[in-house]
Coordinates of C-alpha atoms in Angstrom, one line a residue:
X1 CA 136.7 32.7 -126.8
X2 CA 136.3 34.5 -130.0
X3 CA 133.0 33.2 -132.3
X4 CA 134.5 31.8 -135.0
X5 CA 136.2 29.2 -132.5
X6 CA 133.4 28.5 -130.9
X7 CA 131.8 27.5 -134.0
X8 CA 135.2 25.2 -134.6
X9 CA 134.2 23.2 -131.3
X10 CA 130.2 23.3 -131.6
X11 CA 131.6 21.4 -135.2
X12 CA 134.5 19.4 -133.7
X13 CA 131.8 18.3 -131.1
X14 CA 129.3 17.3 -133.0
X15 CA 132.0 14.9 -135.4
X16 CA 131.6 11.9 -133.7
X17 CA 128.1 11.6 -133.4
X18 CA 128.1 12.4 -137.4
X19 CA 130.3 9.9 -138.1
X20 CA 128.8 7.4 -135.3
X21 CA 125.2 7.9 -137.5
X22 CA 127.5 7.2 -140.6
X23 CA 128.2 3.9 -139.5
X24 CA 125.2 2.7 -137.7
X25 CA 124.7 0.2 -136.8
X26 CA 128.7 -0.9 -136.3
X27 CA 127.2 -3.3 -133.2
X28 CA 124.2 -5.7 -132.7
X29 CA 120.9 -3.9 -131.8
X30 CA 119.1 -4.9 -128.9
X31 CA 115.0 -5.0 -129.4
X32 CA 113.1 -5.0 -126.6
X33 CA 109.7 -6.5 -126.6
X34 CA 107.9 -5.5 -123.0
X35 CA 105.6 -9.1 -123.5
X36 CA 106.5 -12.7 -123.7
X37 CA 107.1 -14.7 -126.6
X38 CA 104.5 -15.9 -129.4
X39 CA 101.8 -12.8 -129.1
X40 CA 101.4 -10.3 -131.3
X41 CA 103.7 -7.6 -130.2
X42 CA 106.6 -10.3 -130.3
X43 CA 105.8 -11.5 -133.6
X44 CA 105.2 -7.9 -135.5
X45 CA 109.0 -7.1 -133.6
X46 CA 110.1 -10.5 -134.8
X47 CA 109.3 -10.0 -138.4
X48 CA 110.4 -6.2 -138.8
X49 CA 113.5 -7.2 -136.7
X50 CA 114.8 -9.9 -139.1
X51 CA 114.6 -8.1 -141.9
X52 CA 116.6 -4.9 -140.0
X53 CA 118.6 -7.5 -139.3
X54 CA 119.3 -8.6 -143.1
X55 CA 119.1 -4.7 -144.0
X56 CA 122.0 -3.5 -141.5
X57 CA 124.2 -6.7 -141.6
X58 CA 124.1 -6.5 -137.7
X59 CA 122.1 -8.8 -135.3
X60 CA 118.8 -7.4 -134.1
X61 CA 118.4 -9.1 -131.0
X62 CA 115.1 -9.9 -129.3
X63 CA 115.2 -8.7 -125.7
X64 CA 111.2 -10.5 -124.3
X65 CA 110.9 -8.6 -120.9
X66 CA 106.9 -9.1 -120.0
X67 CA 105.4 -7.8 -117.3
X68 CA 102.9 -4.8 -115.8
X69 CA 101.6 -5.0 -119.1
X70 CA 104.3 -3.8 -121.1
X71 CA 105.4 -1.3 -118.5
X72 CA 108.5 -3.0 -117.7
X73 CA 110.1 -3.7 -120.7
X74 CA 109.5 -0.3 -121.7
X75 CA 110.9 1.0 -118.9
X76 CA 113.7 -0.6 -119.4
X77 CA 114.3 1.3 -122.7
X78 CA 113.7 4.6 -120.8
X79 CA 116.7 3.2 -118.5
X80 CA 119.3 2.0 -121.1
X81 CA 122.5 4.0 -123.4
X82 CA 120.8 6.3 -125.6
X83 CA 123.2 5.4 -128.6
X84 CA 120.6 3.4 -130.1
X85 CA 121.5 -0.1 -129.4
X86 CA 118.6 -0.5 -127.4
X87 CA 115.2 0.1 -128.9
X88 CA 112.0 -1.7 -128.3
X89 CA 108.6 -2.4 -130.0
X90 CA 105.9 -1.5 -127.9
X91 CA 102.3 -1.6 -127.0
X92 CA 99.3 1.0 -127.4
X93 CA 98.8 0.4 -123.6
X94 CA 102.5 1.0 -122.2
X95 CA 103.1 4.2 -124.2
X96 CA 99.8 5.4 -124.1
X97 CA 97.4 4.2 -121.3
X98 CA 99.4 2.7 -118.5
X99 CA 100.3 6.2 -117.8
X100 CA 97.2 7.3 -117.1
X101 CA 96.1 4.3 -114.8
X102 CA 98.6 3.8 -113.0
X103 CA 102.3 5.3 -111.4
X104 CA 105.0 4.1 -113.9
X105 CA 108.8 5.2 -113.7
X106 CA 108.7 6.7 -117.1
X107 CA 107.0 9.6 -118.7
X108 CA 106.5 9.0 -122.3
X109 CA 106.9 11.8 -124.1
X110 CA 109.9 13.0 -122.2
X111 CA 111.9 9.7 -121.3
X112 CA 111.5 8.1 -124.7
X113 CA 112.5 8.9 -127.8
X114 CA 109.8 8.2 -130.7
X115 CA 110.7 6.3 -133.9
X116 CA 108.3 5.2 -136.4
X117 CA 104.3 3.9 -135.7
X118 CA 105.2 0.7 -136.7
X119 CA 101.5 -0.9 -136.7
X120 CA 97.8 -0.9 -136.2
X121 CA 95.5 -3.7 -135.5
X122 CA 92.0 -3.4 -135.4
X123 CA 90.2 -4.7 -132.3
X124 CA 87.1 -7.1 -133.2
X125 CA 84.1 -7.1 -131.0
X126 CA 82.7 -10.8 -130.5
X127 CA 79.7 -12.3 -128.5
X128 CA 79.2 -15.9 -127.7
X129 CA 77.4 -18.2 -129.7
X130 CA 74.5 -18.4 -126.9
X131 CA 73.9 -14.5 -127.5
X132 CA 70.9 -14.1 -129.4
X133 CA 72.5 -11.2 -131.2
X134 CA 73.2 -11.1 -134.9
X135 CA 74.7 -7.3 -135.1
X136 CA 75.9 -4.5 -133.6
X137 CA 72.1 -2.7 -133.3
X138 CA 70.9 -6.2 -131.8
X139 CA 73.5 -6.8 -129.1
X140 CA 73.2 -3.2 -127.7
X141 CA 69.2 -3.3 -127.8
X142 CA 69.7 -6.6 -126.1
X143 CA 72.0 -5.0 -123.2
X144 CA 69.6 -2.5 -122.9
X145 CA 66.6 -4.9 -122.2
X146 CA 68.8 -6.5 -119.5
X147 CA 71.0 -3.4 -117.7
X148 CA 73.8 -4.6 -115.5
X149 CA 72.8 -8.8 -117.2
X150 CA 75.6 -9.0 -119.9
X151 CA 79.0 -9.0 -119.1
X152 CA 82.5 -8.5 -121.1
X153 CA 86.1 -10.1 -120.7
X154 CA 89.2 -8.3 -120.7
X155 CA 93.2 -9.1 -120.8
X156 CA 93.4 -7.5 -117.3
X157 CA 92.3 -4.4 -115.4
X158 CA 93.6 -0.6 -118.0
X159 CA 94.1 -3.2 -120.5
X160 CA 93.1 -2.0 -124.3
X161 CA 90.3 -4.3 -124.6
X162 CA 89.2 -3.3 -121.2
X163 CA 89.1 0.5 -122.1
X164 CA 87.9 -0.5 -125.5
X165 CA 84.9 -2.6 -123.1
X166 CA 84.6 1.1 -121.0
X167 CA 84.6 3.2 -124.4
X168 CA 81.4 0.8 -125.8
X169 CA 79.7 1.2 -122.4
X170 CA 80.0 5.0 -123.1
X171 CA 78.8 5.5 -126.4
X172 CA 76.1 3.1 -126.5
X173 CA 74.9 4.1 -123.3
X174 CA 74.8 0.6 -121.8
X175 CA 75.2 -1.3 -118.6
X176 CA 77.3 -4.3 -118.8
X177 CA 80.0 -5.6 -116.6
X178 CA 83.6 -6.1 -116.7
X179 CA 85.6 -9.4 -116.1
X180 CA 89.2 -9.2 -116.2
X181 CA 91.4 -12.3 -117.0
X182 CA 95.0 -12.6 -116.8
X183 CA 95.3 -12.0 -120.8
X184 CA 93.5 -13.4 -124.0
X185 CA 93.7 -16.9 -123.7
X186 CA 91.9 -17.5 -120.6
X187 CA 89.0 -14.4 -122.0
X188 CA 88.7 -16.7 -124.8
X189 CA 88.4 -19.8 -123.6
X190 CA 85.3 -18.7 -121.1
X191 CA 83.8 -17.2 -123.7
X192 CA 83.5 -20.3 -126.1
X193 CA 82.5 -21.7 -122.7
X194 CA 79.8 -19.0 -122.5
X195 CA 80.9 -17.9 -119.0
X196 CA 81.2 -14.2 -120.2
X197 CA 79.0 -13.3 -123.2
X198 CA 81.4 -10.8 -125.0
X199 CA 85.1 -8.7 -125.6
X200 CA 86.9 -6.4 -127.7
X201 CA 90.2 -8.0 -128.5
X202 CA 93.2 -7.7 -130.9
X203 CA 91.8 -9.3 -134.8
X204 CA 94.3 -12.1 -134.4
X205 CA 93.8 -13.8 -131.1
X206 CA 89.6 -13.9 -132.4
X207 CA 89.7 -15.0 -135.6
X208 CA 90.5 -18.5 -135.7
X209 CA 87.0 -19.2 -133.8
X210 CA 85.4 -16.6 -135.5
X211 CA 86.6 -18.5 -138.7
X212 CA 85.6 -21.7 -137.0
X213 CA 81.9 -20.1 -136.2
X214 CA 82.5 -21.0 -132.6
X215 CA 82.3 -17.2 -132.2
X216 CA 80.1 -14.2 -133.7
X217 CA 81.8 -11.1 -135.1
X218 CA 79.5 -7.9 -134.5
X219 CA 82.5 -5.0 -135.4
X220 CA 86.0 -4.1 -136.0
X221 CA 87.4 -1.0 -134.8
X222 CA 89.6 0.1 -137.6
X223 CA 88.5 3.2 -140.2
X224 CA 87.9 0.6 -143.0
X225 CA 87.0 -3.5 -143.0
X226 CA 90.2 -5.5 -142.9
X227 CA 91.1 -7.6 -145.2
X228 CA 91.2 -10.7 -143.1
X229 CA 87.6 -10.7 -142.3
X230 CA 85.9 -8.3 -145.2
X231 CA 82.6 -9.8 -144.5
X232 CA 82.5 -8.2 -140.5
X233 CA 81.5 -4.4 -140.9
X234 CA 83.6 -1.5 -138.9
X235 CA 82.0 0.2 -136.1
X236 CA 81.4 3.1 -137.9
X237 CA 79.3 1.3 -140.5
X238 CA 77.4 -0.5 -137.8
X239 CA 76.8 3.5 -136.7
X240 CA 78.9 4.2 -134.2
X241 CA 82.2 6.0 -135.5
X242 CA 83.2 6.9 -131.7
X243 CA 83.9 3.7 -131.2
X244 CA 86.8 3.3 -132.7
X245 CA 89.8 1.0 -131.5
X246 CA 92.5 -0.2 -132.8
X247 CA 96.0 -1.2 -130.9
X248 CA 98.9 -0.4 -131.9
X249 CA 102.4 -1.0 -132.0
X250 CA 105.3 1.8 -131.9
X251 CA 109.3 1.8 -132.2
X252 CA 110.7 4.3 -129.6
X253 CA 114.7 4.9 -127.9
X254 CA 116.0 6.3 -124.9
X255 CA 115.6 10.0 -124.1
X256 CA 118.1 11.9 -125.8
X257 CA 119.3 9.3 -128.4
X258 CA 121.1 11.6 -131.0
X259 CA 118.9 12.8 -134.0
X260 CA 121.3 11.4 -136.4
X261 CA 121.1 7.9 -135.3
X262 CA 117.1 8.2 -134.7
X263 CA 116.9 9.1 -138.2
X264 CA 119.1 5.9 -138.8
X265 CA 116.7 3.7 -136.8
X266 CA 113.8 5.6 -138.6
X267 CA 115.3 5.0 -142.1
X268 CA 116.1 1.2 -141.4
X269 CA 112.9 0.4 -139.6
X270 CA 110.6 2.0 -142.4
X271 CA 112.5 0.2 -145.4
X272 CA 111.7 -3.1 -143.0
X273 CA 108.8 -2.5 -143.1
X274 CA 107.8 -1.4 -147.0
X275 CA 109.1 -4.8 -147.7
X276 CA 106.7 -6.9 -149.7
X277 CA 107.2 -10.3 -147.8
X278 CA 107.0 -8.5 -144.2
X279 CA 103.7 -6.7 -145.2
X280 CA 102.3 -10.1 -146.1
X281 CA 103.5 -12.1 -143.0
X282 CA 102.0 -9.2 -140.4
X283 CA 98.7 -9.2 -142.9
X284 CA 98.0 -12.4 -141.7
X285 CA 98.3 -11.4 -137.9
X286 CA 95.8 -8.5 -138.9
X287 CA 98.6 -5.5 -139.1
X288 CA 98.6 -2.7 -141.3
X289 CA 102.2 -1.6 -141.2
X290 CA 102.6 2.5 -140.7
X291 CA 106.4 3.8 -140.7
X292 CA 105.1 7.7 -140.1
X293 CA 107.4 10.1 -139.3
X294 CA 108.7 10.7 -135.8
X295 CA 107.1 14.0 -134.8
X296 CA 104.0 12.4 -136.7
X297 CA 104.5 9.2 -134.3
X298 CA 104.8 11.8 -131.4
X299 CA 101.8 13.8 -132.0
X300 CA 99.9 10.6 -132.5
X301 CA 100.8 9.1 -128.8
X302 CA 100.0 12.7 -127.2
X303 CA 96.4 12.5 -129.3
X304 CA 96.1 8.7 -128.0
X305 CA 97.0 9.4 -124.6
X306 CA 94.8 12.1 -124.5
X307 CA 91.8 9.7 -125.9
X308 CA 92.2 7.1 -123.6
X309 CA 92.3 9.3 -120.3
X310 CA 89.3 10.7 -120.7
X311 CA 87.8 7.6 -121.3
X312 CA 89.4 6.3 -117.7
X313 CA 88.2 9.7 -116.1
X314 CA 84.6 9.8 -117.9
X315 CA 84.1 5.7 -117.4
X316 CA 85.2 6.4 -113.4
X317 CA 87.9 3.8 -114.3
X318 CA 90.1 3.1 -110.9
X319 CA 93.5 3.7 -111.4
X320 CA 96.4 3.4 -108.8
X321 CA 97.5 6.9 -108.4

């Protein structure tokens, strides 16, 4: 076959995917959220997915699939068509931690396609109101005077706010104890009942007590204060800019979904995002709303991934591998 007709088919080839990416979304999209209804991972996808919804004139469908924290949803993803009618919203710890703890069917980087960083929220560390600790300095002096005494809760064993436990242990050179719970509510609801004395969680799931004064802010992971608590300073102002922790959320699509119709997905998730009324509703959950740049959002999973594995390896964290 001469060259100039191979160029002819290489062009004639790639004309359906062109003009499949010219009219995307033709269909309803399917977004998968790896966690049950009403937390924060189904409402940022809830919020973002309406308005892609109004912005596309085509259904965005929410797909709830909890379970193995977040790993089976996301899996799923990994599994489907990649024509880009199946998507998902997912978690710091599926993309980015679950790997390292644990045997999961996917590898992220290679069986998922990355999208957009959709959001960060900070992780706020809070102590009971019967820890006599009034800041950061004062609750690590105190776990000091009493090694192996204090203890933290968790949303389950790799979670983020059991790493983030792991990372303080770590870089304040502390003793204190992890207790797993079977996700935030439970954590919560011993610590106002001063059965644990601390944890690292998402902003959202902490600040209505923390409003309330049933519980005592000491830090927020995030580079700067956020904007729902100003008055609680970040970790690096308390002097410890290690320790930063935030979760995040991320938009990713099947291995091999076409450039054309990631850059689709890209383009219509990023203008539902940099709308004014969808920045203010996920404000109130505690999100700052991203929309990087694929490769960006790429890099910034390898970077995470990296983080958080040597935080397992270094803590002696046991995984199931």
């Amino acid at each position: 076959m001469t060259n100039w007709r191979k160029l002819l088919l290489s062009i004639l080839l790639l004309f359906p995917t062109l003009a499949s990416a010219q009219n995307f979304p033709a269909k309803p999209i399917k977004l998968i959220v790896p966690f049950p209804a009403g937390g924060p991972n189904d409402i940022i996808a809830r919020v973002i997915g309406q308005r892609m919804s109004e912005l596309s004139r085509q259904p965005v469908l929410i797909d709830n699939r909890g379970g193995q924290g977040g790993v089976l949803g996301t899996d799923a993803v990994a599994k489907a068509a990649p024509d880009g009618y199946t998507i998902a919203i997912t978690s710091a710890g599926a993309l980015a931690i679950s790997p390292s703890m644990e045997k999961v069917a996917y590898d992220t980087l290679t069986d998922l396609t990355p999208i957009t960083l959709v959001a960060t929220v900070p992780e706020m560390l809070v102590v009971a109101s019967n820890v006599p600790a009034k800041d950061l300095g004062e609750l690590i002096a105190l776990a000091k005077a009493q090694p192996g005494k204090l203890n933290f809760a968790s949303t389950g064993p790799g979670s983020l706010p059991h790493l983030a436990g792991e990372l303080f242990k770590l870089t304040a050179r502390i003793d204190i104890v992890h207790v797993p719970y079977r996700g935030a509510a439970p954590a919560v609801n011993d610590l106002l009942g001063q059965q644990v004395q601390m944890t690292f969680l998402d902003l959202p799931a902490l600040l209505p007590q923390v409003k309330a004064g049933a519980l005592r802010p000491m830090a927020v992971g995030s580079a700067e204060r956020t904007p729902t608590a100003p008055e609680v300073p970040t970790t690096k102002e308390a002097g410890f800019p290690d320790l930063r922790i935030e979760n995040w959320y991320g938009m990713v699509a099947p291995k091999g979904t076409p450039k054309e119709i990631v850059a689709a997905l890209h383009d219509l998730g990023t203008k539902a995002m940099a709308d004014p009324a969808v920045k203010e509703k996920l404000a109130q959950q505690g999100a700052t709303l991203v929309g990087d740049e694929p490769e960006h959002f790429r890099a910034f999973i390898a970077d995470e991934t990296k983080k958080w594995a040597k935080v397992i390896k270094d803590a002696g964290v046991e995984t199931a591998r």
